[in-house]
């Protein structure tokens, strides 16, 4: 298959027009006409991941987070983005990103399923399609059963396969209605409050965001950006394996950039 044919399959799943205006999704480097025999999927196009792609002989690197967010006036080895781009181009590896378009077409539903939410709705609507269907970030719904914040934290660790989480709020607080958003959740705090959530489960919560949420009575579980989005890789590997029978789809070996000691 060509790179373009694989892109068309990806965009059938997560159209690029569903991405947020600030995002940078799609083909970021490489040749659309290139024949692809092996695709490597990863959360990020880090140096380690690019080395793995080169060593594995991958023709295409598919990531959730874009390698580039802002326009570049030069591509040199003087900075990390330039260095990564040059390594990809030198090895003729196409680089494609599906970020917030995947968040609304895959990630939100996966987080809902991980928690087993009942009566789940979109947490923050980002677009209304021509047929009237709404899409958006995150989900909010009722937990499978009433839990304390401490019990829910253990449940989140189990369901998302995590070693640890951070919590904010009374450990014994009774939680019934949960909001969840993969990745960075600080932008959806207001939506969680408006929707009547007892808790918001996401990642990247900052000091002041947590203080403000506490003042509003919203409990929080920070399961990490990596921890709440790493499911992208096995999901997209399975999707492409089913669609591209003559292309090898492999997962990069990644881990959270943080180590807890």
PDB file of C-alpha atoms in Angstrom:
ATOM      1  CA  UNK A   1       0.000   0.000   0.000  1.00  0.00           C
ATOM      2  CA  UNK A   2       1.074   3.580  -0.489  1.00  0.00           C
ATOM      3  CA  UNK A   3       1.351   6.110   2.299  1.00  0.00           C
ATOM      4  CA  UNK A   4      -1.629   7.956   0.802  1.00  0.00           C
ATOM      5  CA  UNK A   5      -3.803   4.829   0.870  1.00  0.00           C
ATOM      6  CA  UNK A   6      -3.036   4.347   4.570  1.00  0.00           C
ATOM      7  CA  UNK A   7      -3.752   8.016   5.223  1.00  0.00           C
ATOM      8  CA  UNK A   8      -7.163   7.620   3.593  1.00  0.00           C
ATOM      9  CA  UNK A   9      -7.971   4.754   5.960  1.00  0.00           C
ATOM     10  CA  UNK A  10      -6.895   6.823   8.953  1.00  0.00           C
ATOM     11  CA  UNK A  11      -8.963   9.787   7.822  1.00  0.00           C
ATOM     12  CA  UNK A  12     -12.017   7.610   7.313  1.00  0.00           C
ATOM     13  CA  UNK A  13     -11.748   6.932  11.033  1.00  0.00           C
ATOM     14  CA  UNK A  14     -10.713  10.405  12.198  1.00  0.00           C
ATOM     15  CA  UNK A  15     -11.258  13.141   9.577  1.00  0.00           C
ATOM     16  CA  UNK A  16      -8.673  15.897   9.843  1.00  0.00           C
ATOM     17  CA  UNK A  17     -11.396  18.561   9.771  1.00  0.00           C
ATOM     18  CA  UNK A  18     -12.529  17.318  13.188  1.00  0.00           C
ATOM     19  CA  UNK A  19      -9.252  18.517  14.746  1.00  0.00           C
ATOM     20  CA  UNK A  20      -9.134  21.683  16.827  1.00  0.00           C
ATOM     21  CA  UNK A  21      -8.075  24.868  15.009  1.00  0.00           C
ATOM     22  CA  UNK A  22      -4.807  25.107  16.968  1.00  0.00           C
ATOM     23  CA  UNK A  23      -3.836  21.521  16.211  1.00  0.00           C
ATOM     24  CA  UNK A  24      -1.498  20.246  13.485  1.00  0.00           C
ATOM     25  CA  UNK A  25      -2.615  16.850  12.225  1.00  0.00           C
ATOM     26  CA  UNK A  26      -2.061  14.873   9.037  1.00  0.00           C
ATOM     27  CA  UNK A  27       1.105  14.127   7.076  1.00  0.00           C
ATOM     28  CA  UNK A  28       3.904  16.160   8.642  1.00  0.00           C
ATOM     29  CA  UNK A  29       6.849  14.687   6.730  1.00  0.00           C
ATOM     30  CA  UNK A  30       7.376  12.221   3.923  1.00  0.00           C
ATOM     31  CA  UNK A  31       6.076  11.129   0.529  1.00  0.00           C
ATOM     32  CA  UNK A  32       2.435  10.294  -0.105  1.00  0.00           C
ATOM     33  CA  UNK A  33       3.377   7.979  -2.974  1.00  0.00           C
ATOM     34  CA  UNK A  34       5.848   5.932  -0.908  1.00  0.00           C
ATOM     35  CA  UNK A  35       5.192   2.201  -0.745  1.00  0.00           C
ATOM     36  CA  UNK A  36       4.654   1.230   2.879  1.00  0.00           C
ATOM     37  CA  UNK A  37       5.438  -2.253   4.130  1.00  0.00           C
ATOM     38  CA  UNK A  38       5.763  -1.481   7.839  1.00  0.00           C
ATOM     39  CA  UNK A  39       4.062   1.101  10.069  1.00  0.00           C
ATOM     40  CA  UNK A  40       5.162   1.897  13.612  1.00  0.00           C
ATOM     41  CA  UNK A  41       2.555   3.422  15.945  1.00  0.00           C
ATOM     42  CA  UNK A  42       3.523   5.573  18.916  1.00  0.00           C
ATOM     43  CA  UNK A  43       2.188   8.257  21.196  1.00  0.00           C
ATOM     44  CA  UNK A  44       5.096  10.622  20.474  1.00  0.00           C
ATOM     45  CA  UNK A  45       7.795  10.986  17.826  1.00  0.00           C
ATOM     46  CA  UNK A  46      10.622  11.080  20.364  1.00  0.00           C
ATOM     47  CA  UNK A  47      14.275  10.396  19.579  1.00  0.00           C
ATOM     48  CA  UNK A  48      13.919   6.916  21.058  1.00  0.00           C
ATOM     49  CA  UNK A  49      10.834   6.151  18.972  1.00  0.00           C
ATOM     50  CA  UNK A  50      12.455   7.411  15.766  1.00  0.00           C
ATOM     51  CA  UNK A  51      15.503   5.228  16.453  1.00  0.00           C
ATOM     52  CA  UNK A  52      13.171   2.261  16.913  1.00  0.00           C
ATOM     53  CA  UNK A  53      11.427   3.072  13.630  1.00  0.00           C
ATOM     54  CA  UNK A  54      14.740   3.260  11.785  1.00  0.00           C
ATOM     55  CA  UNK A  55      16.020   0.025  13.331  1.00  0.00           C
ATOM     56  CA  UNK A  56      12.753  -1.782  12.570  1.00  0.00           C
ATOM     57  CA  UNK A  57      12.823  -0.658   8.955  1.00  0.00           C
ATOM     58  CA  UNK A  58       9.519   1.174   9.264  1.00  0.00           C
ATOM     59  CA  UNK A  59       8.310   3.154   6.257  1.00  0.00           C
ATOM     60  CA  UNK A  60       5.804   5.200   8.242  1.00  0.00           C
ATOM     61  CA  UNK A  61       5.603   6.527  11.796  1.00  0.00           C
ATOM     62  CA  UNK A  62       2.065   7.122  13.024  1.00  0.00           C
ATOM     63  CA  UNK A  63       1.758   9.169  16.211  1.00  0.00           C
ATOM     64  CA  UNK A  64      -0.978  10.649  18.353  1.00  0.00           C
ATOM     65  CA  UNK A  65       0.869  13.844  19.260  1.00  0.00           C
ATOM     66  CA  UNK A  66       2.143  15.912  16.318  1.00  0.00           C
ATOM     67  CA  UNK A  67       5.890  16.247  15.906  1.00  0.00           C
ATOM     68  CA  UNK A  68       5.285  19.852  14.825  1.00  0.00           C
ATOM     69  CA  UNK A  69       2.789  22.290  16.323  1.00  0.00           C
ATOM     70  CA  UNK A  70       4.152  25.648  15.167  1.00  0.00           C
ATOM     71  CA  UNK A  71       5.500  26.775  11.813  1.00  0.00           C
ATOM     72  CA  UNK A  72       9.273  26.453  11.374  1.00  0.00           C
ATOM     73  CA  UNK A  73      11.387  28.886   9.354  1.00  0.00           C
ATOM     74  CA  UNK A  74      14.288  26.450   9.155  1.00  0.00           C
ATOM     75  CA  UNK A  75      14.907  22.732   9.537  1.00  0.00           C
ATOM     76  CA  UNK A  76      18.383  22.112  10.949  1.00  0.00           C
ATOM     77  CA  UNK A  77      20.038  19.980  13.602  1.00  0.00           C
ATOM     78  CA  UNK A  78      20.279  23.053  15.824  1.00  0.00           C
ATOM     79  CA  UNK A  79      17.030  22.131  17.575  1.00  0.00           C
ATOM     80  CA  UNK A  80      15.311  18.880  18.520  1.00  0.00           C
ATOM     81  CA  UNK A  81      12.376  19.234  16.119  1.00  0.00           C
ATOM     82  CA  UNK A  82      14.702  19.850  13.182  1.00  0.00           C
ATOM     83  CA  UNK A  83      16.933  16.966  14.175  1.00  0.00           C
ATOM     84  CA  UNK A  84      13.986  14.576  14.378  1.00  0.00           C
ATOM     85  CA  UNK A  85      12.607  15.707  11.028  1.00  0.00           C
ATOM     86  CA  UNK A  86      15.981  15.265   9.355  1.00  0.00           C
ATOM     87  CA  UNK A  87      16.345  11.741  10.767  1.00  0.00           C
ATOM     88  CA  UNK A  88      12.912  10.808   9.469  1.00  0.00           C
ATOM     89  CA  UNK A  89      13.540  12.267   6.015  1.00  0.00           C
ATOM     90  CA  UNK A  90      17.038  10.770   5.748  1.00  0.00           C
ATOM     91  CA  UNK A  91      15.533   7.347   6.418  1.00  0.00           C
ATOM     92  CA  UNK A  92      12.540   7.977   4.129  1.00  0.00           C
ATOM     93  CA  UNK A  93      10.048   7.500   6.975  1.00  0.00           C
ATOM     94  CA  UNK A  94       6.751   9.298   6.550  1.00  0.00           C
ATOM     95  CA  UNK A  95       5.371  10.869   9.732  1.00  0.00           C
ATOM     96  CA  UNK A  96       1.625  11.224  10.278  1.00  0.00           C
ATOM     97  CA  UNK A  97      -0.247  12.532  13.330  1.00  0.00           C
ATOM     98  CA  UNK A  98      -3.880  12.093  14.391  1.00  0.00           C
ATOM     99  CA  UNK A  99      -4.410  14.117  17.544  1.00  0.00           C
ATOM    100  CA  UNK A 100      -7.582  15.990  18.522  1.00  0.00           C
ATOM    101  CA  UNK A 101      -9.396  14.466  15.546  1.00  0.00           C
ATOM    102  CA  UNK A 102      -8.720  11.066  17.137  1.00  0.00           C
ATOM    103  CA  UNK A 103      -9.602  12.425  20.585  1.00  0.00           C
ATOM    104  CA  UNK A 104     -13.178  13.013  19.431  1.00  0.00           C
ATOM    105  CA  UNK A 105     -13.423   9.934  17.186  1.00  0.00           C
ATOM    106  CA  UNK A 106     -11.773   7.316  19.389  1.00  0.00           C
ATOM    107  CA  UNK A 107     -10.175   8.441  22.636  1.00  0.00           C
ATOM    108  CA  UNK A 108     -13.349   9.763  24.267  1.00  0.00           C
ATOM    109  CA  UNK A 109     -15.234   6.525  23.691  1.00  0.00           C
ATOM    110  CA  UNK A 110     -12.321   4.427  24.913  1.00  0.00           C
ATOM    111  CA  UNK A 111     -12.084   6.320  28.206  1.00  0.00           C
ATOM    112  CA  UNK A 112     -15.832   5.891  28.672  1.00  0.00           C
ATOM    113  CA  UNK A 113     -15.502   2.147  28.121  1.00  0.00           C
ATOM    114  CA  UNK A 114     -12.509   1.877  30.456  1.00  0.00           C
ATOM    115  CA  UNK A 115     -14.592   3.311  33.300  1.00  0.00           C
ATOM    116  CA  UNK A 116     -17.822   1.547  32.329  1.00  0.00           C
ATOM    117  CA  UNK A 117     -19.768   4.793  32.482  1.00  0.00           C
ATOM    118  CA  UNK A 118     -23.545   4.525  32.284  1.00  0.00           C
ATOM    119  CA  UNK A 119     -25.609   7.036  30.326  1.00  0.00           C
ATOM    120  CA  UNK A 120     -22.423   8.687  29.102  1.00  0.00           C
ATOM    121  CA  UNK A 121     -22.543  11.972  27.178  1.00  0.00           C
ATOM    122  CA  UNK A 122     -19.920  14.167  25.532  1.00  0.00           C
ATOM    123  CA  UNK A 123     -18.134  16.256  28.139  1.00  0.00           C
ATOM    124  CA  UNK A 124     -17.252  19.184  25.862  1.00  0.00           C
ATOM    125  CA  UNK A 125     -18.863  19.461  22.425  1.00  0.00           C
ATOM    126  CA  UNK A 126     -16.416  20.757  19.825  1.00  0.00           C
ATOM    127  CA  UNK A 127     -18.446  20.404  16.634  1.00  0.00           C
ATOM    128  CA  UNK A 128     -21.947  19.742  15.352  1.00  0.00           C
ATOM    129  CA  UNK A 129     -21.928  17.821  12.068  1.00  0.00           C
ATOM    130  CA  UNK A 130     -24.264  18.525   9.157  1.00  0.00           C
ATOM    131  CA  UNK A 131     -26.457  15.550  10.120  1.00  0.00           C
ATOM    132  CA  UNK A 132     -26.887  16.993  13.597  1.00  0.00           C
ATOM    133  CA  UNK A 133     -24.456  14.599  15.296  1.00  0.00           C
ATOM    134  CA  UNK A 134     -22.297  16.203  17.956  1.00  0.00           C
ATOM    135  CA  UNK A 135     -18.666  15.266  18.580  1.00  0.00           C
ATOM    136  CA  UNK A 136     -16.357  16.409  21.310  1.00  0.00           C
ATOM    137  CA  UNK A 137     -13.813  15.799  24.023  1.00  0.00           C
ATOM    138  CA  UNK A 138     -14.201  13.451  26.954  1.00  0.00           C
ATOM    139  CA  UNK A 139     -17.242  11.811  28.469  1.00  0.00           C
ATOM    140  CA  UNK A 140     -19.389  12.239  31.565  1.00  0.00           C
ATOM    141  CA  UNK A 141     -21.665   9.637  33.079  1.00  0.00           C
ATOM    142  CA  UNK A 142     -22.522   7.523  36.095  1.00  0.00           C
ATOM    143  CA  UNK A 143     -19.976   5.097  37.506  1.00  0.00           C
ATOM    144  CA  UNK A 144     -20.896   1.384  37.498  1.00  0.00           C
ATOM    145  CA  UNK A 145     -21.383   1.728  41.242  1.00  0.00           C
ATOM    146  CA  UNK A 146     -21.008   4.349  43.929  1.00  0.00           C
ATOM    147  CA  UNK A 147     -17.411   4.629  45.181  1.00  0.00           C
ATOM    148  CA  UNK A 148     -15.344   6.759  47.507  1.00  0.00           C
ATOM    149  CA  UNK A 149     -12.647   8.863  45.875  1.00  0.00           C
ATOM    150  CA  UNK A 150     -10.037   6.477  47.278  1.00  0.00           C
ATOM    151  CA  UNK A 151     -11.831   3.446  45.837  1.00  0.00           C
ATOM    152  CA  UNK A 152     -12.233   5.194  42.488  1.00  0.00           C
ATOM    153  CA  UNK A 153      -8.519   5.967  42.397  1.00  0.00           C
ATOM    154  CA  UNK A 154      -7.757   2.254  42.749  1.00  0.00           C
ATOM    155  CA  UNK A 155     -10.351   1.475  40.061  1.00  0.00           C
ATOM    156  CA  UNK A 156      -8.748   3.976  37.680  1.00  0.00           C
ATOM    157  CA  UNK A 157      -5.323   2.438  38.286  1.00  0.00           C
ATOM    158  CA  UNK A 158      -6.718  -0.984  37.473  1.00  0.00           C
ATOM    159  CA  UNK A 159      -8.702   0.041  34.400  1.00  0.00           C
ATOM    160  CA  UNK A 160      -5.965   2.165  32.849  1.00  0.00           C
ATOM    161  CA  UNK A 161      -3.156  -0.196  33.903  1.00  0.00           C
ATOM    162  CA  UNK A 162      -1.297   2.371  36.004  1.00  0.00           C
ATOM    163  CA  UNK A 163       1.097   2.100  38.926  1.00  0.00           C
ATOM    164  CA  UNK A 164      -0.060   5.315  40.550  1.00  0.00           C
ATOM    165  CA  UNK A 165      -2.400   8.301  40.300  1.00  0.00           C
ATOM    166  CA  UNK A 166      -2.658  11.627  42.138  1.00  0.00           C
ATOM    167  CA  UNK A 167      -5.896  12.657  43.792  1.00  0.00           C
ATOM    168  CA  UNK A 168      -7.358  15.921  45.020  1.00  0.00           C
ATOM    169  CA  UNK A 169     -10.289  15.967  47.428  1.00  0.00           C
ATOM    170  CA  UNK A 170     -11.599  14.092  50.443  1.00  0.00           C
ATOM    171  CA  UNK A 171     -10.575  10.427  50.150  1.00  0.00           C
ATOM    172  CA  UNK A 172     -13.927   9.410  51.629  1.00  0.00           C
ATOM    173  CA  UNK A 173     -16.004  11.649  49.340  1.00  0.00           C
ATOM    174  CA  UNK A 174     -18.787   9.674  47.660  1.00  0.00           C
ATOM    175  CA  UNK A 175     -18.428   9.675  43.873  1.00  0.00           C
ATOM    176  CA  UNK A 176     -21.312   8.862  41.571  1.00  0.00           C
ATOM    177  CA  UNK A 177     -20.915  11.047  38.487  1.00  0.00           C
ATOM    178  CA  UNK A 178     -17.530  11.049  36.772  1.00  0.00           C
ATOM    179  CA  UNK A 179     -16.038  13.106  33.944  1.00  0.00           C
ATOM    180  CA  UNK A 180     -13.032  11.767  32.040  1.00  0.00           C
ATOM    181  CA  UNK A 181     -10.814  13.242  29.347  1.00  0.00           C
ATOM    182  CA  UNK A 182      -7.673  11.679  27.915  1.00  0.00           C
ATOM    183  CA  UNK A 183      -4.476  13.731  27.934  1.00  0.00           C
ATOM    184  CA  UNK A 184      -4.507  17.222  29.429  1.00  0.00           C
ATOM    185  CA  UNK A 185      -7.725  17.971  31.286  1.00  0.00           C
ATOM    186  CA  UNK A 186      -7.303  21.502  32.578  1.00  0.00           C
ATOM    187  CA  UNK A 187      -9.318  22.954  29.688  1.00  0.00           C
ATOM    188  CA  UNK A 188     -12.409  20.858  30.518  1.00  0.00           C
ATOM    189  CA  UNK A 189     -12.673  21.650  34.243  1.00  0.00           C
ATOM    190  CA  UNK A 190     -15.466  24.176  33.653  1.00  0.00           C
ATOM    191  CA  UNK A 191     -17.340  21.679  31.474  1.00  0.00           C
ATOM    192  CA  UNK A 192     -17.061  19.047  34.210  1.00  0.00           C
ATOM    193  CA  UNK A 193     -18.442  21.489  36.788  1.00  0.00           C
ATOM    194  CA  UNK A 194     -21.317  22.562  34.544  1.00  0.00           C
ATOM    195  CA  UNK A 195     -22.201  18.908  33.903  1.00  0.00           C
ATOM    196  CA  UNK A 196     -22.430  18.189  37.637  1.00  0.00           C
ATOM    197  CA  UNK A 197     -19.416  15.902  37.875  1.00  0.00           C
ATOM    198  CA  UNK A 198     -18.262  14.732  41.304  1.00  0.00           C
ATOM    199  CA  UNK A 199     -14.797  14.027  39.904  1.00  0.00           C
ATOM    200  CA  UNK A 200     -12.696  14.781  36.826  1.00  0.00           C
ATOM    201  CA  UNK A 201     -10.248  12.100  35.686  1.00  0.00           C
ATOM    202  CA  UNK A 202      -7.525  13.277  33.314  1.00  0.00           C
ATOM    203  CA  UNK A 203      -3.881  14.376  33.320  1.00  0.00           C
ATOM    204  CA  UNK A 204      -1.588  17.405  33.526  1.00  0.00           C
ATOM    205  CA  UNK A 205      -3.502  19.217  36.273  1.00  0.00           C
ATOM    206  CA  UNK A 206      -1.571  22.237  37.485  1.00  0.00           C
ATOM    207  CA  UNK A 207      -1.357  23.649  41.010  1.00  0.00           C
ATOM    208  CA  UNK A 208      -3.790  26.532  40.509  1.00  0.00           C
ATOM    209  CA  UNK A 209      -6.214  24.435  38.463  1.00  0.00           C
ATOM    210  CA  UNK A 210      -6.478  21.979  41.350  1.00  0.00           C
ATOM    211  CA  UNK A 211      -6.899  24.733  43.941  1.00  0.00           C
ATOM    212  CA  UNK A 212      -9.722  26.304  41.946  1.00  0.00           C
ATOM    213  CA  UNK A 213     -11.402  22.908  41.460  1.00  0.00           C
ATOM    214  CA  UNK A 214     -11.186  22.230  45.193  1.00  0.00           C
ATOM    215  CA  UNK A 215     -12.899  25.548  45.867  1.00  0.00           C
ATOM    216  CA  UNK A 216     -15.721  24.468  43.537  1.00  0.00           C
ATOM    217  CA  UNK A 217     -16.035  21.086  45.280  1.00  0.00           C
ATOM    218  CA  UNK A 218     -14.729  19.069  42.326  1.00  0.00           C
ATOM    219  CA  UNK A 219     -12.551  16.071  43.161  1.00  0.00           C
ATOM    220  CA  UNK A 220      -9.767  15.261  40.725  1.00  0.00           C
ATOM    221  CA  UNK A 221      -7.763  12.206  39.738  1.00  0.00           C
ATOM    222  CA  UNK A 222      -4.610  12.931  37.761  1.00  0.00           C
ATOM    223  CA  UNK A 223      -3.793   9.708  35.930  1.00  0.00           C
ATOM    224  CA  UNK A 224      -1.176  11.390  33.759  1.00  0.00           C
ATOM    225  CA  UNK A 225      -1.120  12.496  30.139  1.00  0.00           C
ATOM    226  CA  UNK A 226       0.684   9.342  29.063  1.00  0.00           C
ATOM    227  CA  UNK A 227      -1.432   7.145  31.323  1.00  0.00           C
ATOM    228  CA  UNK A 228      -4.757   8.298  29.915  1.00  0.00           C
ATOM    229  CA  UNK A 229      -3.686   8.233  26.254  1.00  0.00           C
ATOM    230  CA  UNK A 230      -1.346   5.256  25.883  1.00  0.00           C
ATOM    231  CA  UNK A 231      -4.345   3.190  24.751  1.00  0.00           C
ATOM    232  CA  UNK A 232      -4.078   5.006  21.390  1.00  0.00           C
ATOM    233  CA  UNK A 233      -1.263   2.697  20.284  1.00  0.00           C
ATOM    234  CA  UNK A 234      -2.903  -0.743  20.699  1.00  0.00           C
ATOM    235  CA  UNK A 235      -6.171   0.674  19.346  1.00  0.00           C
ATOM    236  CA  UNK A 236      -4.639   2.016  16.134  1.00  0.00           C
ATOM    237  CA  UNK A 237      -2.426  -1.063  15.688  1.00  0.00           C
ATOM    238  CA  UNK A 238      -5.530  -3.259  15.736  1.00  0.00           C
ATOM    239  CA  UNK A 239      -7.432  -0.899  13.429  1.00  0.00           C
ATOM    240  CA  UNK A 240      -4.710  -0.844  10.777  1.00  0.00           C
ATOM    241  CA  UNK A 241      -3.957  -4.562  11.115  1.00  0.00           C
ATOM    242  CA  UNK A 242      -7.573  -5.283  10.215  1.00  0.00           C
ATOM    243  CA  UNK A 243      -7.560  -2.796   7.320  1.00  0.00           C
ATOM    244  CA  UNK A 244      -4.074  -3.362   5.875  1.00  0.00           C
ATOM    245  CA  UNK A 245      -3.542  -7.097   5.532  1.00  0.00           C
ATOM    246  CA  UNK A 246      -0.372  -6.689   3.439  1.00  0.00           C
ATOM    247  CA  UNK A 247       1.303  -4.169   5.796  1.00  0.00           C
ATOM    248  CA  UNK A 248       3.029  -4.988   9.075  1.00  0.00           C
ATOM    249  CA  UNK A 249       1.788  -2.782  11.922  1.00  0.00           C
ATOM    250  CA  UNK A 250       3.956  -2.633  15.042  1.00  0.00           C
ATOM    251  CA  UNK A 251       3.879  -0.704  18.314  1.00  0.00           C
ATOM    252  CA  UNK A 252       6.774   1.391  19.558  1.00  0.00           C
ATOM    253  CA  UNK A 253       8.183   0.652  22.985  1.00  0.00           C
ATOM    254  CA  UNK A 254       7.291   3.696  25.080  1.00  0.00           C
ATOM    255  CA  UNK A 255       6.994   4.641  28.721  1.00  0.00           C
ATOM    256  CA  UNK A 256       5.903   7.659  30.691  1.00  0.00           C
ATOM    257  CA  UNK A 257       8.561  10.402  30.806  1.00  0.00           C
ATOM    258  CA  UNK A 258       8.072  10.513  34.594  1.00  0.00           C
ATOM    259  CA  UNK A 259       9.488   8.066  37.120  1.00  0.00           C
ATOM    260  CA  UNK A 260       8.027   7.965  40.633  1.00  0.00           C
ATOM    261  CA  UNK A 261      10.605   7.333  43.363  1.00  0.00           C
TER     262      UNK A 261
END
